[in-house]
Amino acid sequence: MVDDTWSSALHRLWQAASRAEEVAALADDVYAPLLATPGVHLVVGTRWDEKHVLRYMRSLSAGSDNPVIVATTRSLPGAAVREPGGAPVVTRSAVEGLDDSVWPEAESLRQAPGASVVACTFRLDQRGWAALALAVDGTADLTAVESRLAQAVDVIVACHTGILQRGREARRASDDALLAEASLQMDSSLDVEDTLRRVARIAVPAVADGALVHLLRGEGPEFVAATHVAVQQQRALEEAGRHDPWLDALLARRGEEEDTVFLSGAALEGSPFAEAVAEAVPASVAEAVTDAVTESVGTAGSDATATATATAADARPAGDGPHPTVVSISTLRARGRVVGSITFVYQRPETRLPDSAFLRSLATRAALAIDNALLYELRRTAVLSLQEHLLPSQLPESAQWDLSASYAVGDPMLDVGGDFYDAVPRPDGSIALLIGDVCGRGAEAAALTGLARHTLRTLLEEGTDPGTALSRLNRALRQERASRFLTAVVATLTPRPDGTALLSTCSAGHPPPLVLRSDGTVSEVLSGGLLLGVLDDVSYESHEERIAPDDTLVLFTDGLTESREAGGAFFESVLPARLSALRGSGAAHIAESLAQQAETFRDSGQDDIALLVARWTGVPPGAGLLPHDPRIEQAALR
């Protein structure tokens, strides 16, 4: 005959198990139906760890709605005889025959009416086991009681297995999300030290309570970053990362190891980590007991939690405090070489420690990001060095002119650009200013840049007129069969007895220079001419005009004028007004200001920006010239 009452209760239990986020939520659905079984007077649940330490015990009597919960850390080695090996084990025992060193629930069972105990021990996970014991009298159908107990345990085990599986899936999803976010964060920076700091910040507190990151330099591990959930402990970690000999020796030994190593206990003797995390604040007694209760097989409901808290409020279990410190060290390896190491410090339960596979994956991603940053740093250094050799190391000085230049690299990939400039004193006392732009970037553009600047400089130094110099450069490019064209403009400033200067400009397809007059007006220098390197036998004509003291000549490449804002406007449209606002400024300020303004203005475009600025004085600087007014400059930026 089917027991509809138990069947309904078992059905409700399975439904509750499918929704439960912790086994504790099943307590009411387990204890009440078992107590409703004829002849059952008491249900006692116990939970044990792998060392046969009783963690807590919960009991509920027939007719009572308030379970009694006791949290403890009582060691009972004799309980080992009850530990299940695999499948749940159901036993029958006489109450009088229970050994208190094996059965901590014996005292409660003896107080219940009845002479027999039906118990089931079962394993939930590798960290311990649990038991349910029922006090029954002589009217009980022991076969039915055993069947119900076994069925209830099956639901509990299945519920716990499902919770663990969902937890593992959630942990994997969380780990995958963290790794993806870590990759995005680390890859968003090409600065080595910033990348390392990002590694430390990403890991705390998601992965560990503290993190130390070291970069491997030629002289050994070099501390770069540290972080901790507590500010005071972070300072201690930073100090350990910089100066601790124990850590230095350990990282030196770990240099070639690939696997992550975990250290704890005696392995950390003499290390700075226990001191660095010694200030951790332990959980309150109520929190400690509540945490224990919520993991129990037999814990349920807010009333039970309140009872547990009240029961244990006066007696904190011995040894309950901060979790032991654990340290892991992962080697950062990329392209077959070690680039650094990351050290994690943990002050958390063992169940919340990351596994080695996750740490290896995080270390691999961090190593690749760091290696990319290192490669970028090396390339940037090489490119900037090459770029410097393609430009003059210094500009000539004279009381009659104020010269300055600015160069801004616009390509984030750091290929060598083709912009160049120079200023060449000539035998007749004039000065020749030249600026040019080779089409494209890279090694070939750099080669043409060097050829063009040095050819023009040599010819102009010898006194060759600008038109002839450009023609001869064009001929050289055609003879070399250069695959790229370039633009250039040459302007000469020749002093006149009246303090003015004769400006002679010759252009080969280059953006026309601008002249900023002392009164703030801006005019464009007439220019024309064909690109260099396109056709044979090209001639170039010069345009002449006068410039007065405090007038400024501005030569630039198209990276300045073609900087485009988000709305589509080019910097060329605002350049005259921005330049006018700089009247009275020195050449250096004009060059740097225009370059910075163009970079701020620019939303798209990656061309380099080169500027060469010559402010003609004709007399020593400061002799009655109009002073620069910064208010005018600021107004032009609005």
C-alpha atoms as one frame of an Amber mdcrd trajectory, in Angstrom:
protein
   0.000   0.000   0.000   1.338   3.383  -0.995   1.941   5.852   1.850   0.483
   9.015   0.342   1.658  11.189   3.227   5.297  10.183   2.870   5.111  10.244
  -0.919   3.833  13.802  -0.835   6.510  14.788   1.668   9.224  13.165  -0.447
   7.892  14.964  -3.527   8.058  18.291  -1.685  11.572  17.422  -0.541  12.738
  16.815  -4.122  11.141  20.075  -5.217  12.894  21.960  -2.414  16.186  20.252
  -3.290  15.954  21.418  -6.904  15.615  25.025  -5.743  17.969  25.005  -2.768
  21.134  27.071  -2.854  22.406  25.369   0.293  21.649  22.043   1.966  20.550
  23.874   5.113  17.385  24.929   3.308  16.184  21.301   3.300  16.118  20.933
   7.082  12.400  21.538   7.646  11.472  19.333   4.675  13.675  16.519   6.049
  13.114  16.594   9.804   9.344  17.124   9.935   8.333  14.171   7.667  10.743
  11.849   9.480   9.275  12.880  12.860   5.804  12.242  11.443   6.744   8.620
  10.867   5.004   6.393  13.467   7.329   5.477  16.324   9.957   8.212  15.629
  10.515  10.632  18.542  13.779  12.452  17.756  15.922  13.350  14.730  19.588
  14.327  15.232  21.902  15.516  12.470  25.682  15.809  12.784  28.392  17.107
  10.503  32.043  15.979  10.609  35.207  17.126   8.899  37.889  14.903   7.381
  39.788  14.762  10.701  36.765  13.393  12.624  36.075  16.716  14.276  32.416
  17.336  15.037  31.579  20.726  13.593  27.953  21.015  14.737  24.898  19.050
  15.766  21.192  19.741  15.267  18.342  17.957  16.994  14.547  18.251  16.783
  12.010  16.402  18.972   8.510  15.357  18.015   6.026  18.070  18.945   8.687
  20.830  18.977   9.181  23.562  16.414  12.522  24.830  17.714  15.608  22.775
  16.875  18.587  22.809  19.197  21.833  23.558  17.365  25.275  23.297  18.892
  28.382  24.499  17.035  31.623  22.943  18.182  35.093  21.796  17.198  35.073
  18.650  19.292  37.561  16.026  18.191  36.271  12.450  18.368  38.792  10.021
  16.852  36.536   7.123  17.807  33.930   8.331  15.327  36.169   7.025  12.559
  34.362   3.666  12.816  31.171   5.374  11.635  32.715   7.199   8.658  31.174
   5.923   5.403  33.487   4.771   2.658  31.294   5.248  -0.381  27.528   4.653
  -0.423  25.382   5.706   2.558  25.337   3.191   5.408  22.124   2.501   7.427
  22.510   0.844  10.850  20.329  -0.181  13.812  21.587   0.126  17.375  20.217
  -0.138  20.912  20.268   3.170  22.746  21.941   1.540  25.769  24.815   0.296
  23.648  25.848   3.703  22.241  29.433   4.777  23.000  29.628   8.505  23.764
  33.152   8.676  22.266  31.669   7.516  18.982  28.148   8.917  19.245  28.129
  12.540  20.448  24.359  12.517  19.866  23.924   9.616  22.336  22.917  11.873
  25.246  20.038  13.366  23.256  18.955   9.975  21.938  18.801   8.496  25.452
  16.446  11.225  26.580  13.904  10.415  23.868  11.237   7.747  24.371  12.273
   4.533  22.670  14.940   1.898  22.858  16.421   1.830  19.333  18.392   4.089
  17.014  18.208   3.957  13.234  21.093   5.946  11.738  22.468   6.693   8.286
  25.985   7.987   7.680  26.804   9.458   4.287  29.502  11.444   2.558  28.719
  14.815   0.985  32.191  15.723  -0.301  35.875  15.022   0.272  36.094  17.390
   3.208  33.869  15.416   5.548  30.727  13.414   6.148  27.362  13.646   7.927
  24.856  11.502   9.798  21.140  11.424  10.557  20.030   9.421  13.607  16.397
   8.643  14.613  15.244   7.576  18.091  12.398   5.050  17.620  10.219   3.026
  19.967   8.945  -0.511  19.699   5.882   0.474  17.632   7.992   1.648  14.713
   8.181  -0.317  11.488  11.986  -0.394  11.298  12.003  -1.443   7.647   9.822
   1.529   6.718  11.898   3.856   8.883  15.112   2.701   7.226  13.572   3.121
   3.773  12.419   6.666   4.531  15.748   7.597   6.057  17.639   6.259   3.028
  15.333   8.118   0.654  15.776  11.393   2.574  19.552  10.948   2.512  19.436
  10.318  -1.250  17.738  13.683  -1.701  20.256  15.427   0.574  23.224  13.927
  -1.283  21.695  14.758  -4.673  20.966  18.303  -3.499  24.518  18.767  -2.229
  25.983  17.336  -5.437  23.862  19.705  -7.500  24.891  22.657  -5.366  28.552
  21.744  -5.764  28.119  21.323  -9.527  26.353  24.653  -9.878  29.020  26.202
  -7.700  31.762  24.786  -9.922  29.958  26.025 -13.022  29.478  29.450 -11.464
  33.132  29.456 -10.409  34.244  28.540 -13.928  31.996  31.226 -15.396  33.336
  33.726 -12.879  36.913  32.678 -13.599  36.337  32.954 -17.353  34.787  36.388
 -16.934  37.666  37.479 -14.702  40.248  36.203 -17.178  38.472  37.961 -20.044
  38.298  41.216 -18.089  41.912  40.818 -17.038  42.966  40.398 -20.664  41.044
  43.512 -21.707  42.458  45.574 -18.853  46.038  44.419 -19.340  45.943  44.695
 -23.126  44.619  48.252 -22.944  47.994  49.545 -21.811  51.334  49.344 -23.591
  53.247  50.755 -20.642  55.129  47.977 -18.820  54.740  49.240 -15.266  51.120
  50.275 -15.802  50.375  46.778 -17.127  51.935  45.222 -14.039  49.939  47.476
 -11.741  46.778  46.473 -13.568  47.621  42.808 -12.965  47.803  43.433  -9.215
  44.616  45.509  -9.087  42.571  43.002 -11.105  43.519  40.099  -8.837  42.558
  41.709  -5.500  40.146  40.821  -3.986  38.654  38.621  -6.710  41.532  36.126
  -6.672  43.459  36.827  -3.471  43.669  39.186  -0.514  47.017  40.568  -1.606
  49.270  40.544  -4.663  52.892  41.361  -5.458  54.219  41.697  -8.995  57.892
  41.629  -9.977  59.511  42.230 -13.346  62.626  40.270 -14.226  65.450  42.638
 -15.133  69.077  41.832 -15.877  70.070  42.182 -12.231  67.175  40.041 -10.944
  63.535  40.464  -9.817  62.482  44.108  -9.591  59.428  45.057  -7.509  56.823
  46.961  -9.499  53.409  46.763  -7.844  51.573  45.562  -4.739  47.996  45.766
  -3.558  45.994  44.446  -0.624  42.407  44.678   0.575  43.670  46.562   3.653
  45.700  49.745   3.165  48.012  49.127   6.133  48.791  45.631   4.954  49.413
  46.940   1.453  52.193  49.134   2.808  53.745  46.089   4.492  53.534  44.114
   1.239  55.137  46.957  -0.701  57.997  47.046   1.767  58.420  43.266   1.520
  58.344  43.431  -2.266  61.156  45.986  -2.344  63.542  44.866   0.360  62.787
  41.436   1.847  65.736  39.014   1.411  63.554  35.933   2.010  61.292  36.875
  -0.870  64.209  37.893  -3.114  65.852  34.505  -2.603  62.598  32.642  -3.211
  61.839  34.514  -6.446  65.390  33.932  -7.663  64.991  30.182  -7.091  61.568
  30.162  -8.738  62.837  31.927 -11.858  62.796  28.902 -14.154  59.866  27.018
 -12.563  56.733  26.886 -14.679  54.125  25.495 -12.277  52.449  27.581  -9.614
  53.627  26.707  -6.108  51.516  27.068  -2.936  53.278  27.727   0.388  51.821
  27.601   3.882  52.686  26.691   7.432  56.345  25.854   8.004  57.198  26.783
   4.413  56.507  30.438   5.295  58.773  30.579   8.324  60.983  33.654   8.100
  58.773  35.192   5.403  57.144  38.627   5.594  53.688  37.391   4.666  52.397
  36.269   8.052  53.337  39.675   9.445  51.831  41.467   6.468  48.415  39.891
   7.030  48.455  39.471  10.809  46.065  42.375  11.314  43.144  40.593   9.647
  39.990  41.037  11.707  38.270  37.729  12.563  34.556  37.226  12.038  32.282
  37.841  15.005  31.044  34.916  17.078  27.569  35.248  15.617  28.929  35.267
  12.074  31.151  32.270  12.764  28.273  30.238  14.182  25.861  31.304  11.450
  28.362  30.281   8.766  28.700  26.891  10.405  24.956  26.441  10.699  24.249
  27.326   7.082  26.531  24.518   5.892  24.852  21.892   8.095  22.798  19.004
   6.791  20.221  19.730   9.417  20.043  23.524   9.643  16.940  25.392   8.619
  15.084  28.674   8.892  15.634  31.951  10.674  14.365  30.547  13.986  16.994
  27.817  13.895  19.702  30.337  13.109  18.626  32.524  15.992  18.660  29.519
  18.327  22.139  28.562  17.155  23.458  32.063  17.730  22.018  32.213  21.211
  23.317  28.765  22.073  26.906  29.509  21.083  27.123  33.187  21.998  28.948
  32.550  25.237  31.483  30.034  23.981  33.621  30.589  20.931  35.180  27.352
  19.660  38.862  27.019  20.346  41.087  27.903  17.414  38.419  29.892  15.558
  40.135  32.970  14.101  41.836  34.235  10.945  42.452  31.603   8.327  46.072
  30.445   7.950  48.102  32.424   5.452  48.689  30.751   2.093  51.010  32.173
  -0.568  51.165  31.192  -4.231  53.893  32.164  -6.684  53.372  31.990 -10.434
  56.135  32.529 -12.971  55.272  34.887 -15.822  56.640  33.344 -18.999  56.193
  34.543 -22.583  57.840  33.432 -25.829  59.988  30.945 -23.944  61.492  33.432
 -21.502  60.660  34.533 -17.978  59.464  38.139 -17.753  58.500  38.259 -14.080
  56.435  36.698 -11.319  53.187  37.292  -9.466  52.801  36.417  -5.803  49.331
  36.066  -4.274  48.645  36.176  -0.534  45.484  34.490   0.760  43.731  34.828
   4.118  40.592  32.915   3.286  39.103  29.402   3.548  40.758  26.673   1.527
  37.588  26.295  -0.538  38.050  29.836  -1.842  41.608  29.383  -3.036  42.003
  29.429  -6.836  43.235  26.264  -8.497  46.558  25.961 -10.277  44.967  25.849
 -13.739  43.285  29.227 -13.199  46.486  30.796 -11.880  48.469  29.417 -14.827
  45.959  30.912 -17.242  46.060  34.274 -15.479  49.864  34.187 -15.391  50.022
  33.348 -19.110  47.770  36.268 -20.018  49.676  38.619 -17.736  52.999  37.464
 -19.187  51.808  38.041 -22.766  50.527  41.521 -21.883  53.801  42.363 -20.161
  55.827  40.956 -23.042  53.820  43.027 -25.525  54.437  46.109 -23.401  58.155
  45.308 -23.257  58.309  44.844 -27.031  56.439  48.103 -27.504  58.868  49.847
 -25.175  61.848  48.495 -27.114  60.306  49.452 -30.436  59.385  52.889 -29.190
  62.937  53.464 -28.005  64.360  52.294 -31.344  61.908  54.354 -33.405  62.405
  57.509 -31.367  66.158  57.049 -31.608  65.940  56.671 -35.377  63.545  59.603
 -35.614  65.988  61.760 -33.664  68.755  60.899 -36.113  66.535  61.982 -39.001
  66.070  65.427 -37.421  68.666  68.038 -36.465  70.005  67.692 -32.951  69.842
  71.470 -32.481  68.876  74.593 -34.383  71.260  77.500 -35.046  71.068  80.536
 -32.738  71.300  84.222 -33.597  70.250  87.565 -32.149  68.266  88.181 -35.355
  65.972  85.186 -35.190  64.241  83.015 -32.602  64.013  79.438 -33.912  62.147
  76.440 -32.507  60.592  73.210 -33.736  58.117  70.599 -32.553  57.545  67.026
 -33.636  54.597  64.869 -32.493  54.372  61.203 -33.479  50.826  60.398 -34.525
  51.063  56.679 -35.363  50.228  54.418 -32.371  52.083  51.550 -34.073  55.243
  53.650 -33.959  56.445  53.215 -37.520  59.050  55.819 -38.409  57.411  58.826
 -39.984  58.520  60.755 -43.050  58.304  64.317 -41.711  61.547  66.295 -41.481
  62.784  69.836 -40.955  66.078  71.725 -40.676  67.549  75.217 -40.407  70.740
  75.958 -42.365  72.939  79.110 -42.003  74.190  80.160 -45.453  77.417  81.809
 -46.622  75.705  85.153 -47.411  74.430  85.533 -43.822  70.930  84.362 -44.583
  69.272  81.331 -43.022  67.414  78.638 -44.962  64.457  76.917 -43.311  63.224
  73.674 -44.817  60.433  71.266 -43.995  59.158  68.237 -45.875  56.985  65.135
 -45.740  57.679  61.763 -47.367  54.593  59.764 -48.364  53.991  56.833 -46.015
  55.830  55.429 -43.027  58.383  52.779 -42.199  61.931  51.970 -43.199  61.638
  53.095 -46.827  60.093  56.421 -45.800  62.891  56.871 -43.254  65.517  56.253
 -45.926  64.000  58.884 -48.214  63.662  61.277 -45.281  67.383  61.031 -44.580
  68.238  61.401 -48.250  66.006  64.458 -48.704  67.080  66.359 -45.577  70.800
  65.771 -45.992  70.716  66.541 -49.748  68.898  69.819 -49.221  71.071  70.752
 -46.247  74.305  70.153 -48.175  73.166  72.151 -51.193  71.817  75.054 -49.132
  74.968  75.222 -46.990  76.980  75.632 -50.206  74.847  78.619 -51.204  72.682
  76.881 -53.808  69.439  78.765 -54.324  66.294  76.960 -53.036  64.773  76.340
 -56.504  67.941  74.689 -57.780  68.283  72.672 -54.567  64.745  71.268 -54.949
  65.345  70.464 -58.634  68.538  68.572 -57.847  66.774  66.629 -55.074  64.011
  65.727 -57.532  66.634  64.500 -60.012  68.296  62.389 -57.320  64.970  60.793
 -56.386  64.231  59.951 -60.011  67.694  58.474 -60.486  67.242  56.335 -57.369
  63.852  55.288 -58.736  62.237  56.044 -55.426  58.798  54.480 -55.130  57.498
  57.284 -52.939  57.023  60.976 -53.538  57.575  63.783 -51.086  56.660  67.402
 -50.553  58.964  70.130 -49.273  59.247  73.867 -48.880  62.421  75.944 -48.484
  62.290  79.489 -47.090  65.286  81.793 -46.772  65.465  84.793 -44.488  68.004
  87.390 -45.643  68.685  90.332 -43.295  68.176  93.833 -44.666  69.904  97.017
 -43.414  66.609  98.431 -42.138  66.112  95.510 -39.701  63.608  93.689 -41.889
  64.271  90.432 -43.708  63.664  89.287 -47.254  61.585  86.108 -47.188  62.086
  83.955 -50.261  59.899  80.823 -50.428  60.112  77.917 -52.865  57.663  75.019
 -52.566  57.331  71.529 -54.043  53.682  70.684 -53.438  53.916  71.405 -49.719
  51.276  73.198 -47.569  52.035  76.937 -47.757  53.733  78.498 -44.701  51.949
  81.144 -42.634  53.264  84.517 -41.501  52.062  85.878 -38.166  52.474  89.664
 -38.245  53.257  91.666 -35.140  49.714  93.108 -35.130  48.172  89.592 -35.042
  47.164  89.307 -38.696  47.951  86.016 -40.394  48.744  85.643 -44.078  49.550
  82.674 -46.274  52.798  82.644 -48.242  52.221  82.143 -51.949  53.709  78.858
 -53.124  53.269  76.115 -55.678  55.347  73.577 -57.527  55.143  69.892 -58.325
  55.745  67.086 -55.886  59.284  65.745 -55.697  60.042  62.365 -57.247  57.155
  62.338 -59.759  58.527  63.788 -63.024  61.980  64.450 -64.503  63.427  67.926
 -65.111  61.104  69.957 -62.892  61.949  73.579 -62.058  60.787  75.508 -59.010
  60.164  79.253 -58.670  60.523  81.419 -55.583  58.135  83.972 -54.083  59.540
  86.988 -52.217  58.112  89.298 -49.557  59.325  91.304 -46.577  58.894  90.489
 -42.919  59.388  92.991 -40.115  60.681  92.596 -36.573  58.343  90.505 -34.391
  56.851  88.801 -37.485  56.856  85.023 -37.254  57.156  82.457 -40.035  55.449
  79.097 -39.377  56.256  76.070 -41.535  54.404  72.792 -40.919  53.471  69.441
 -42.396  49.935  68.383 -43.292  49.579  66.416 -40.045  48.801  69.776 -38.430
  46.176  71.027 -40.862  44.535  67.624 -41.501  43.849  66.818 -37.847  40.087
  66.287 -37.846  37.632  66.676 -34.989  34.611  64.421 -34.413  32.319  66.774
 -36.339  34.481  66.514 -39.452  36.145  69.933 -39.325  39.886  70.136 -39.986
  42.316  72.022 -37.785  43.172  74.009 -40.908  39.873  75.893 -40.466  40.848
  77.225 -37.036  44.606  77.492 -37.546  44.737  81.203 -38.518  42.735  82.244
 -35.449  44.740  79.982 -33.140  47.997  81.339 -34.567  46.820  84.942 -34.282
  46.089  84.394 -30.591  49.760  83.511 -30.094  51.079  86.905 -31.247  53.907
  88.140 -29.083  54.899  84.574 -28.152  58.332  83.126 -28.581  59.000  80.539
 -31.276  59.140  77.654 -28.782  55.743  78.478 -27.309  54.143  78.820 -30.729
  55.539  75.481 -31.939  54.568  73.512 -28.836  51.181  75.181 -28.450  50.066
  74.554 -32.033  51.175  70.916 -31.880  49.321  70.336 -28.605  46.218  72.119
 -29.831  46.124  69.971 -32.976  46.474  66.757 -30.941  43.684  67.861 -28.602
  41.532  68.888 -31.554  42.127  65.608 -33.387  39.549  62.841 -33.141  40.779
  61.029 -36.245  43.968  60.985 -38.240  47.322  59.533 -37.234  49.794  61.553
 -39.232  52.879  63.018 -37.590  52.957  66.740 -36.897  56.132  68.724 -37.587
  56.456  72.481 -37.075  59.370  74.833 -37.667  58.866  78.374 -36.337  61.113
  81.397 -36.952  60.393  84.672 -35.184  62.337  87.480 -36.873  63.638  90.128
 -34.544  66.203  91.994 -36.604  67.379  93.388 -33.259  68.268  91.738 -29.969
  65.240  90.060 -28.339  63.198  92.218 -25.976  64.011  95.554 -27.630  60.543
  97.114 -27.568  58.694  94.179 -29.150  55.012  93.557 -28.403  54.724  91.243
 -25.352  52.741  88.027 -25.491  49.233  88.277 -23.950  48.061  84.825 -22.671
  44.475  86.072 -22.365  44.241  86.404 -26.140  45.547  82.864 -26.575  43.008
  81.427 -24.113  40.136  83.288 -25.806  41.044  81.687 -29.150  40.651  78.197
 -27.669  37.045  78.757 -26.663
